[in-house]
PDB file of C-alpha atoms in Angstrom:
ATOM      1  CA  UNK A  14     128.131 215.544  52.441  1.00 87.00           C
ATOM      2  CA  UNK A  15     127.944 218.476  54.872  1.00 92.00           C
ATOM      3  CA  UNK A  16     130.708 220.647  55.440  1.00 95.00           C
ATOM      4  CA  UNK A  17     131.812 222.046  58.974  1.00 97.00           C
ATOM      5  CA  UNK A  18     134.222 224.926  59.146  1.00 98.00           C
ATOM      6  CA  UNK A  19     135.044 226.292  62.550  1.00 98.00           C
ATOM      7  CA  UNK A  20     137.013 229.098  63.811  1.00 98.00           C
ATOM      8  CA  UNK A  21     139.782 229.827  65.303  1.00 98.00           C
ATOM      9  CA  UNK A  22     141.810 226.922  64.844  1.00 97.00           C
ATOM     10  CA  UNK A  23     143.778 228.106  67.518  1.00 97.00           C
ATOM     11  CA  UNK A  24     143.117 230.161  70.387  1.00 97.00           C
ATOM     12  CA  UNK A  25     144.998 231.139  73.938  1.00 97.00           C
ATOM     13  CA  UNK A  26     143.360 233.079  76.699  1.00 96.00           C
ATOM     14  CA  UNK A  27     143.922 234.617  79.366  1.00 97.00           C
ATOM     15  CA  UNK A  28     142.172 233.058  82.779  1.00 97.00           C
ATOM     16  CA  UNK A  29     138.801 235.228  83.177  1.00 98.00           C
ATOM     17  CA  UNK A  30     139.033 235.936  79.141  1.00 98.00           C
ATOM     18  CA  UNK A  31     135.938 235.634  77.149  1.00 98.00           C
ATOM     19  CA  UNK A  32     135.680 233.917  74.232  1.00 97.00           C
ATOM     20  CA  UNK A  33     133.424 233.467  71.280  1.00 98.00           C
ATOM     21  CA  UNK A  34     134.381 230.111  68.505  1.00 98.00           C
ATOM     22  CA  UNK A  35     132.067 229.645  65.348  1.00 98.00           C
ATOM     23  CA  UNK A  36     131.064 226.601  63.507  1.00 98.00           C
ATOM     24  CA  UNK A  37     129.810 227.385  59.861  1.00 98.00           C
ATOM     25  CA  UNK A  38     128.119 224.115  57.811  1.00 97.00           C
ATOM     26  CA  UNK A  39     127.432 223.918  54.906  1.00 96.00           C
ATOM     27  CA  UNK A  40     123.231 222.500  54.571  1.00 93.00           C
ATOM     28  CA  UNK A  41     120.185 222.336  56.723  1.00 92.00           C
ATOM     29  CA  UNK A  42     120.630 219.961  59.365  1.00 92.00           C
ATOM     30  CA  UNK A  43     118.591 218.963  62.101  1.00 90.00           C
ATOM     31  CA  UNK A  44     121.100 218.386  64.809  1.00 93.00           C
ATOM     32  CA  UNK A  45     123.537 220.372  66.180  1.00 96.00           C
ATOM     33  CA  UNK A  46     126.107 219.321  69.317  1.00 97.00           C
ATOM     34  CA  UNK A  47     129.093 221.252  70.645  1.00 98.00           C
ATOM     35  CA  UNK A  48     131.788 218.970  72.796  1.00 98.00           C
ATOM     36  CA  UNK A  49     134.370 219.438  74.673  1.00 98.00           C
ATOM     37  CA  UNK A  50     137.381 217.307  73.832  1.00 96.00           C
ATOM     38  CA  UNK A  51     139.517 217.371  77.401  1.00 92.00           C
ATOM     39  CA  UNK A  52     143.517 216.526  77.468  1.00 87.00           C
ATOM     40  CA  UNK A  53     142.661 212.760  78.385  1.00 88.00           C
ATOM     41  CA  UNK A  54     140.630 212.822  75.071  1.00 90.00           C
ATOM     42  CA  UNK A  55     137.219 212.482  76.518  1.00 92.00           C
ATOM     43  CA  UNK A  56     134.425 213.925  74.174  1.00 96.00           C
ATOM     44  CA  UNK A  57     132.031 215.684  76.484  1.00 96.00           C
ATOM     45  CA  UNK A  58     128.500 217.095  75.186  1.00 96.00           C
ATOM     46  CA  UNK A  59     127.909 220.551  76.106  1.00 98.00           C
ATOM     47  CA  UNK A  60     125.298 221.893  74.259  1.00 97.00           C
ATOM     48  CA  UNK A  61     122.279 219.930  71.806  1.00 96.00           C
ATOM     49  CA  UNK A  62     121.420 222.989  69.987  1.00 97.00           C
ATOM     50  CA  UNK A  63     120.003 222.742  66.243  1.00 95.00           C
ATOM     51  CA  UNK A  64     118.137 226.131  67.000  1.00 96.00           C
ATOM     52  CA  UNK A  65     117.765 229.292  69.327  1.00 97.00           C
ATOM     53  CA  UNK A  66     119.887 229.999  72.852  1.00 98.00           C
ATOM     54  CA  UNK A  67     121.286 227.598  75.485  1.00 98.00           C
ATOM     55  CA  UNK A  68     122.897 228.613  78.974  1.00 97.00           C
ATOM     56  CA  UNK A  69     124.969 226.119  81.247  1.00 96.00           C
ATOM     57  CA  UNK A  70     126.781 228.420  83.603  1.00 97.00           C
ATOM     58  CA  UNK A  71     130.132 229.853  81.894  1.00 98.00           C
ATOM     59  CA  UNK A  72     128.546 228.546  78.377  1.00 98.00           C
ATOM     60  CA  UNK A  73     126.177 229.563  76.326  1.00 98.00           C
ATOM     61  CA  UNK A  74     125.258 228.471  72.563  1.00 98.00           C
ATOM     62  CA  UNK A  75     123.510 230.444  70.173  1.00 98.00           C
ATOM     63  CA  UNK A  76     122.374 228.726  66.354  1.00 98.00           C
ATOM     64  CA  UNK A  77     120.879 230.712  63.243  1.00 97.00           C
ATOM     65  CA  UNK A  78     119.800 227.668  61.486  1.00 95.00           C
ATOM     66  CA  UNK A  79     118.263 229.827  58.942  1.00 95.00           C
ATOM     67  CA  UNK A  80     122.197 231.421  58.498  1.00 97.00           C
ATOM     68  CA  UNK A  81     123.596 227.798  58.871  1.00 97.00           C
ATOM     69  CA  UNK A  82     126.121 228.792  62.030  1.00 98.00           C
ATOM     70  CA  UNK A  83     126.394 228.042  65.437  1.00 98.00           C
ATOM     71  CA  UNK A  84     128.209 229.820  68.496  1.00 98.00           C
ATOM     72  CA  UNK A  85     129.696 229.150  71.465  1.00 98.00           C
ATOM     73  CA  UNK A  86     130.338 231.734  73.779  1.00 98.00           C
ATOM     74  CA  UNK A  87     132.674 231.284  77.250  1.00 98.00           C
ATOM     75  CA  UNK A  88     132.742 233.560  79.661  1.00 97.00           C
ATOM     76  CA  UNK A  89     135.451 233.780  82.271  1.00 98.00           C
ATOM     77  CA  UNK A  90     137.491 231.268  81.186  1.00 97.00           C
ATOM     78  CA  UNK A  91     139.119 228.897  83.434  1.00 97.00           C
ATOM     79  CA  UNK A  92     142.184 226.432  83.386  1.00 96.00           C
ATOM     80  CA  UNK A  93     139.810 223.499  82.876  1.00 95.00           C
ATOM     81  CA  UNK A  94     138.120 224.958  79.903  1.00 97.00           C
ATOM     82  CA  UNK A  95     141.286 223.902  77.850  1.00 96.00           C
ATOM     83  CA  UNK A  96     141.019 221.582  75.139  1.00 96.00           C
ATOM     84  CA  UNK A  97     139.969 221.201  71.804  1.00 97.00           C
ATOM     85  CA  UNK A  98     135.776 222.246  70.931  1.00 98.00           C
ATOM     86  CA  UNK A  99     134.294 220.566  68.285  1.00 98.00           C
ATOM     87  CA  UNK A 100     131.078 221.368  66.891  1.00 98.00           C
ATOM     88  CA  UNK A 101     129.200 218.354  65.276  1.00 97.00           C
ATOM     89  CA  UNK A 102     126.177 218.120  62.810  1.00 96.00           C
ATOM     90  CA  UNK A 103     123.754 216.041  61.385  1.00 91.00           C
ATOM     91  CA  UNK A 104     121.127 215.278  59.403  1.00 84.00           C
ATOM     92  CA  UNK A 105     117.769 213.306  60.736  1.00 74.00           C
ATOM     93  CA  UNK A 106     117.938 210.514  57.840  1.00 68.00           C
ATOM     94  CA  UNK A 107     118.691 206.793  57.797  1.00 64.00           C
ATOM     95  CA  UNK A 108     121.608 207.445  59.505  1.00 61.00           C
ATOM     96  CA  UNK A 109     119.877 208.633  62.696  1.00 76.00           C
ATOM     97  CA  UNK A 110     122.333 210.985  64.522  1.00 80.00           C
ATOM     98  CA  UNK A 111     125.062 210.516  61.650  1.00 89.00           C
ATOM     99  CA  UNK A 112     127.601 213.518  63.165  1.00 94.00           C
ATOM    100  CA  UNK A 113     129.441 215.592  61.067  1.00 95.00           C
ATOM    101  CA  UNK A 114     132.484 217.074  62.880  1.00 96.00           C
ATOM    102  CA  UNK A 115     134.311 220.175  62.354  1.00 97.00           C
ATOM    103  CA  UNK A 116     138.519 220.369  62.757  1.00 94.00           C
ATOM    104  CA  UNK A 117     137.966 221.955  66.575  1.00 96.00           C
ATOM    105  CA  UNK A 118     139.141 225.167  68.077  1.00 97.00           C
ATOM    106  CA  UNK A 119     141.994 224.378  70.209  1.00 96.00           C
ATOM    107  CA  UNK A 120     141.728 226.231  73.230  1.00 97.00           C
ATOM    108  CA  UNK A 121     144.450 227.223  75.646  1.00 97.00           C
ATOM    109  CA  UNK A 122     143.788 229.206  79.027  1.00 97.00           C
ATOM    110  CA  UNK A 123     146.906 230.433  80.610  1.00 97.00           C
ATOM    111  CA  UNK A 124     147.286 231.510  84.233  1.00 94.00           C
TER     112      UNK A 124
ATOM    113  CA  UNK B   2     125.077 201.871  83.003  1.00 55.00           C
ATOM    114  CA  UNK B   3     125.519 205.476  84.011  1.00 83.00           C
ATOM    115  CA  UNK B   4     128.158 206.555  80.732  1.00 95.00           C
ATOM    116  CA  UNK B   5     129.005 204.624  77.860  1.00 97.00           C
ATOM    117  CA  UNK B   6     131.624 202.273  78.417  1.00 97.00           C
ATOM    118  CA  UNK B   7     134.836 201.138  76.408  1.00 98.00           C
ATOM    119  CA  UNK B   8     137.079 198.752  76.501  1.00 98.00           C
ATOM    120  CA  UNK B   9     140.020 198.045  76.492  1.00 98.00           C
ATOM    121  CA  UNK B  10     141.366 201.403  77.109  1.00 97.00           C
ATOM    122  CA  UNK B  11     144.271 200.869  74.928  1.00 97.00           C
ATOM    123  CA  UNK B  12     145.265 198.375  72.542  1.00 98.00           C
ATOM    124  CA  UNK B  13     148.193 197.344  71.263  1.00 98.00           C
ATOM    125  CA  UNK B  14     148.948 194.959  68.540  1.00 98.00           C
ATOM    126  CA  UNK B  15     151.338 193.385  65.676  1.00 98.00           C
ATOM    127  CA  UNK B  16     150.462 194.204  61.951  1.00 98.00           C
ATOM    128  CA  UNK B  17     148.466 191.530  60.614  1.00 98.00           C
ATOM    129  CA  UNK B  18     146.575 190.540  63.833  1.00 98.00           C
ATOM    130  CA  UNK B  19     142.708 190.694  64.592  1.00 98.00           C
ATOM    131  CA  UNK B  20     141.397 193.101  66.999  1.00 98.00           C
ATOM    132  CA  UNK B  21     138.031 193.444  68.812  1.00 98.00           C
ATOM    133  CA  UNK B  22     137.062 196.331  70.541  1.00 98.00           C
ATOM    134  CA  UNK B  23     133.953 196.430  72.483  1.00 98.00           C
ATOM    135  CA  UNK B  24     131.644 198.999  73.610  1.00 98.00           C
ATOM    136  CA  UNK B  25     128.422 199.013  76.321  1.00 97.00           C
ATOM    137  CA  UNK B  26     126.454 202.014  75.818  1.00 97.00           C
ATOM    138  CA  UNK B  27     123.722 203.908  77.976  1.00 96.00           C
ATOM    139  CA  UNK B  28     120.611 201.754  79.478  1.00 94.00           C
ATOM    140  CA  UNK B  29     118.034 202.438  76.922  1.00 92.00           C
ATOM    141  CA  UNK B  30     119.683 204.063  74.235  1.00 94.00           C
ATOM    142  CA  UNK B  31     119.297 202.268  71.018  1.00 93.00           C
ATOM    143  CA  UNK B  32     121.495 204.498  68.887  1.00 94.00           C
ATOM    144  CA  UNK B  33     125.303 203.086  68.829  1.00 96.00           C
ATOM    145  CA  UNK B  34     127.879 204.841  66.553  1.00 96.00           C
ATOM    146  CA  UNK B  35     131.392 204.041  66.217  1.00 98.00           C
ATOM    147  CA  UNK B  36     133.798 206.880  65.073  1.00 97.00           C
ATOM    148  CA  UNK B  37     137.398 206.756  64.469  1.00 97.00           C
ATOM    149  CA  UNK B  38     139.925 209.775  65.684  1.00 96.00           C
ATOM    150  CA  UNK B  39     143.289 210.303  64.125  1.00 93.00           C
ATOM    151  CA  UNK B  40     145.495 213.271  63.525  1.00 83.00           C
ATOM    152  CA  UNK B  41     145.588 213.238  59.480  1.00 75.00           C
ATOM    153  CA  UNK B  42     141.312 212.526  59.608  1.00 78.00           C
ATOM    154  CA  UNK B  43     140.112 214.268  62.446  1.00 88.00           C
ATOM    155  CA  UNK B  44     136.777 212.427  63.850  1.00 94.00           C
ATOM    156  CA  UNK B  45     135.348 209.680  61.374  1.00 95.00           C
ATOM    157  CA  UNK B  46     131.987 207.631  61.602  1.00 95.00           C
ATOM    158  CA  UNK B  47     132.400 204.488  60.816  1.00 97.00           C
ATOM    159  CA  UNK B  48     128.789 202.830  61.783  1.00 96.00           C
ATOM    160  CA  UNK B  49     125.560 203.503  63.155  1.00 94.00           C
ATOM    161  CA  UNK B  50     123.424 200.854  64.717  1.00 94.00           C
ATOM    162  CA  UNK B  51     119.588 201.544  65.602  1.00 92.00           C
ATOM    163  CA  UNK B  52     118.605 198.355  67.816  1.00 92.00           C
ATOM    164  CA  UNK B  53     120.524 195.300  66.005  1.00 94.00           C
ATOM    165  CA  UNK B  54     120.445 196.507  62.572  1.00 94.00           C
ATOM    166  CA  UNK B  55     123.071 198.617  60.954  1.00 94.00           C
ATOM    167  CA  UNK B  56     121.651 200.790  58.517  1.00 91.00           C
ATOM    168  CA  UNK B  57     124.134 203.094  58.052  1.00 92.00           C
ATOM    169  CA  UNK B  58     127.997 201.404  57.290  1.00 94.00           C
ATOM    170  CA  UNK B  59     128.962 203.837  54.947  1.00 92.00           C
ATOM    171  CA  UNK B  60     132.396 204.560  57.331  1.00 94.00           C
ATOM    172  CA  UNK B  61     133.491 201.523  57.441  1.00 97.00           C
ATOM    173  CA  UNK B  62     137.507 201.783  55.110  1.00 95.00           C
ATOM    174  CA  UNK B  63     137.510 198.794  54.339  1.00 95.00           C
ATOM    175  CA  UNK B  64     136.182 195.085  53.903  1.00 96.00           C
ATOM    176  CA  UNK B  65     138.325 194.414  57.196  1.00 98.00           C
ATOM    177  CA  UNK B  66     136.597 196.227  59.789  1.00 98.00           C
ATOM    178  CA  UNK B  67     133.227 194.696  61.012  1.00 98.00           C
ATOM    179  CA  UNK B  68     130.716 195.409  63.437  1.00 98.00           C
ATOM    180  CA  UNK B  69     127.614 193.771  65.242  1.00 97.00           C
ATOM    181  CA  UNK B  70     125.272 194.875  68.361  1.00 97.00           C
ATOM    182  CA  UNK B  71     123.851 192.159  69.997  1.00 92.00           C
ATOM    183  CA  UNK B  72     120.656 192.358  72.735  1.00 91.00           C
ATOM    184  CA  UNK B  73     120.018 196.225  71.931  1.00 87.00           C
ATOM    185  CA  UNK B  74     123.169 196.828  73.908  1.00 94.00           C
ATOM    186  CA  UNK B  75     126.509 196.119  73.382  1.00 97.00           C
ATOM    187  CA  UNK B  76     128.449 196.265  70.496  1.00 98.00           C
ATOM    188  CA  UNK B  77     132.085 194.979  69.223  1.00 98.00           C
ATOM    189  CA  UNK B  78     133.928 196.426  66.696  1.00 98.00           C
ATOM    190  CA  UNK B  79     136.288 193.776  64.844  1.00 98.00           C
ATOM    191  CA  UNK B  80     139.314 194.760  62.860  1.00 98.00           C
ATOM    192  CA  UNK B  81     140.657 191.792  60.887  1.00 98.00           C
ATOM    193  CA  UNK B  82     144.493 191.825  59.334  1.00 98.00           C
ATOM    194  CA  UNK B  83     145.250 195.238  60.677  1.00 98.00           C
ATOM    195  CA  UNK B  84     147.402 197.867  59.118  1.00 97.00           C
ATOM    196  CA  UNK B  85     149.437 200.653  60.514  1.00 96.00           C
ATOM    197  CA  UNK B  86     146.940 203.062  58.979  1.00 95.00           C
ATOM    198  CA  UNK B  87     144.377 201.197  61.249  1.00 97.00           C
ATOM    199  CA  UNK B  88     146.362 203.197  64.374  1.00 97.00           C
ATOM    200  CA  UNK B  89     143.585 205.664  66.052  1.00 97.00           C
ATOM    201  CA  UNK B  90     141.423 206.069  68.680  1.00 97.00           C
ATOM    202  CA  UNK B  91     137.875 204.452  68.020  1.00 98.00           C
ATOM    203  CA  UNK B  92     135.191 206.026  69.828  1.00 98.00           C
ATOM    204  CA  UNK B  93     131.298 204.690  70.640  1.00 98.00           C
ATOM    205  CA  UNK B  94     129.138 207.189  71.013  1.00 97.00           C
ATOM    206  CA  UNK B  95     125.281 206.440  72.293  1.00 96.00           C
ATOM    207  CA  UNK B  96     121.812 208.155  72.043  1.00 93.00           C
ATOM    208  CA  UNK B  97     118.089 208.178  71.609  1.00 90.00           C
ATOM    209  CA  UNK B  98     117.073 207.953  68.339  1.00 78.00           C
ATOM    210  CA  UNK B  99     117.361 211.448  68.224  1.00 79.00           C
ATOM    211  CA  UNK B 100     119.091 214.119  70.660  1.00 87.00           C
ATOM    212  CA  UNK B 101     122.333 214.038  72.427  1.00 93.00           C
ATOM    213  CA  UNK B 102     125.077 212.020  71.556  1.00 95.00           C
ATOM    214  CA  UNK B 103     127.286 210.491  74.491  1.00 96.00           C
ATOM    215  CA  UNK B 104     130.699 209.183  73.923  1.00 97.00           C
ATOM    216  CA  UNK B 105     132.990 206.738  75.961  1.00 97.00           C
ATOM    217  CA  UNK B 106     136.252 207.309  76.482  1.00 96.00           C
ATOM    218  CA  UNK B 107     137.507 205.366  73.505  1.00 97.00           C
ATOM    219  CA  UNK B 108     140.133 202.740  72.902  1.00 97.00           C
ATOM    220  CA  UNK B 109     143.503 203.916  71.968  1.00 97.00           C
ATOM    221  CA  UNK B 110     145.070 201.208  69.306  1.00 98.00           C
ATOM    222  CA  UNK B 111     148.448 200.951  67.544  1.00 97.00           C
ATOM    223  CA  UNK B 112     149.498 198.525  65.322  1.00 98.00           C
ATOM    224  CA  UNK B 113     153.507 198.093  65.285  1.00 97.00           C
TER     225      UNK B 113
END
């Protein structure tokens, strides 16, 4: 299967830091999806982004399908931006939206 | 509904007892996924529904964990005999056929 390698593992800010975490896989896939894992453990989607440039505010997402990696950038970082990233794959097969997840960046944004 | 719904929040339960967990997705999504979370595995998936039909059960551990959808919509996730390897939180996650994926907040279980 796919392979998702993402980097850091661990990472602690500074509030108003910016940031930049990568997710590397491993084969073409037609899916990409960055969440946000909060403390209370709720998965929330930030970005669908199997190709080009996203913006949502502090976020943005860039993917180089061709190059098979993805990146999130955050820009100054808050409190609430704490918690663990995951970046998430799949391939458009039987398995519809099948996701792949990588081991997370855990993020830590200190006062 | 507006998010994708879980229940019960947390479960907890003696080895060798049946659990059901249940989970309501979006209005009109007829993707369902169930994905397990645990500190030695990371995030699993366990099963992907498209309407009724499961054509993807390739997560599933073991001959004890079953799953059906029922009406397009909600889905229960049955863990028969359970083990204390079964402890983990098992997530539903919703979504067009293709697209974003939406997850509830999961159900926390431990088996003591």
């Amino acid at each position: 299967g796919i392979q998702v390698e993402q980097s850091p593992p661990d990472l602690i800010l500074q509030e108003g830091a910016n940031s930049t975490l990568r997710c590397n896989f491993s084969d073409s896939v037609n899916n990409l999806q960055w969440f946000h894992q909060n403390p209370w453990g709720q998965l929330i989607n930030l970005f669908y982004i199997p190709s080009g440039t996203k913006q949502n505010g502090r976020l943005s997402a860039t993917t180089v399908a061709t190059e098979r990696y993805s990146l999130l950038y955050i820009s100054s970082s808050q409190t609430t931006d704490s918690g663990v990233y995951f970046c998430a794959v799949a391939r458009l097969t039987g398995g519809g939206n099948k996701l792949t997840f990588g081991t997370g960046t855990q993020l830590k944004v200190e006062l | 509904g507006a998010g994708v719904s879980q229940s019960p929040s947390n479960k907890v339960t003696e080895k060798g007892k049946d659990v059901e967990l249940r989970c309501d997705p979006i209005s009109g999504h007829t993707a369902l996924y169930w994905y397990r979370q645990s500190l030695g595995q990371g995030l699993e998936f366990l099963i992907y529904f498209q309407g009724n039909s499961a054509p993807d059960k390739s997560g599933l551990p073991s001959d004890r964990f079953s799953a059906e959808r029922t009406g397009g919509s909600v889905s229960t996730l049955t863990i028969q005999r359970t083990q204390q390897e079964d402890s983990a939180v098992y997530l539903c996650a919703s979504s067009l056929v293709t697209g974003r994926s939406f997850f509830g907040q999961g159900t926390r279980l431990t088996v003591v």
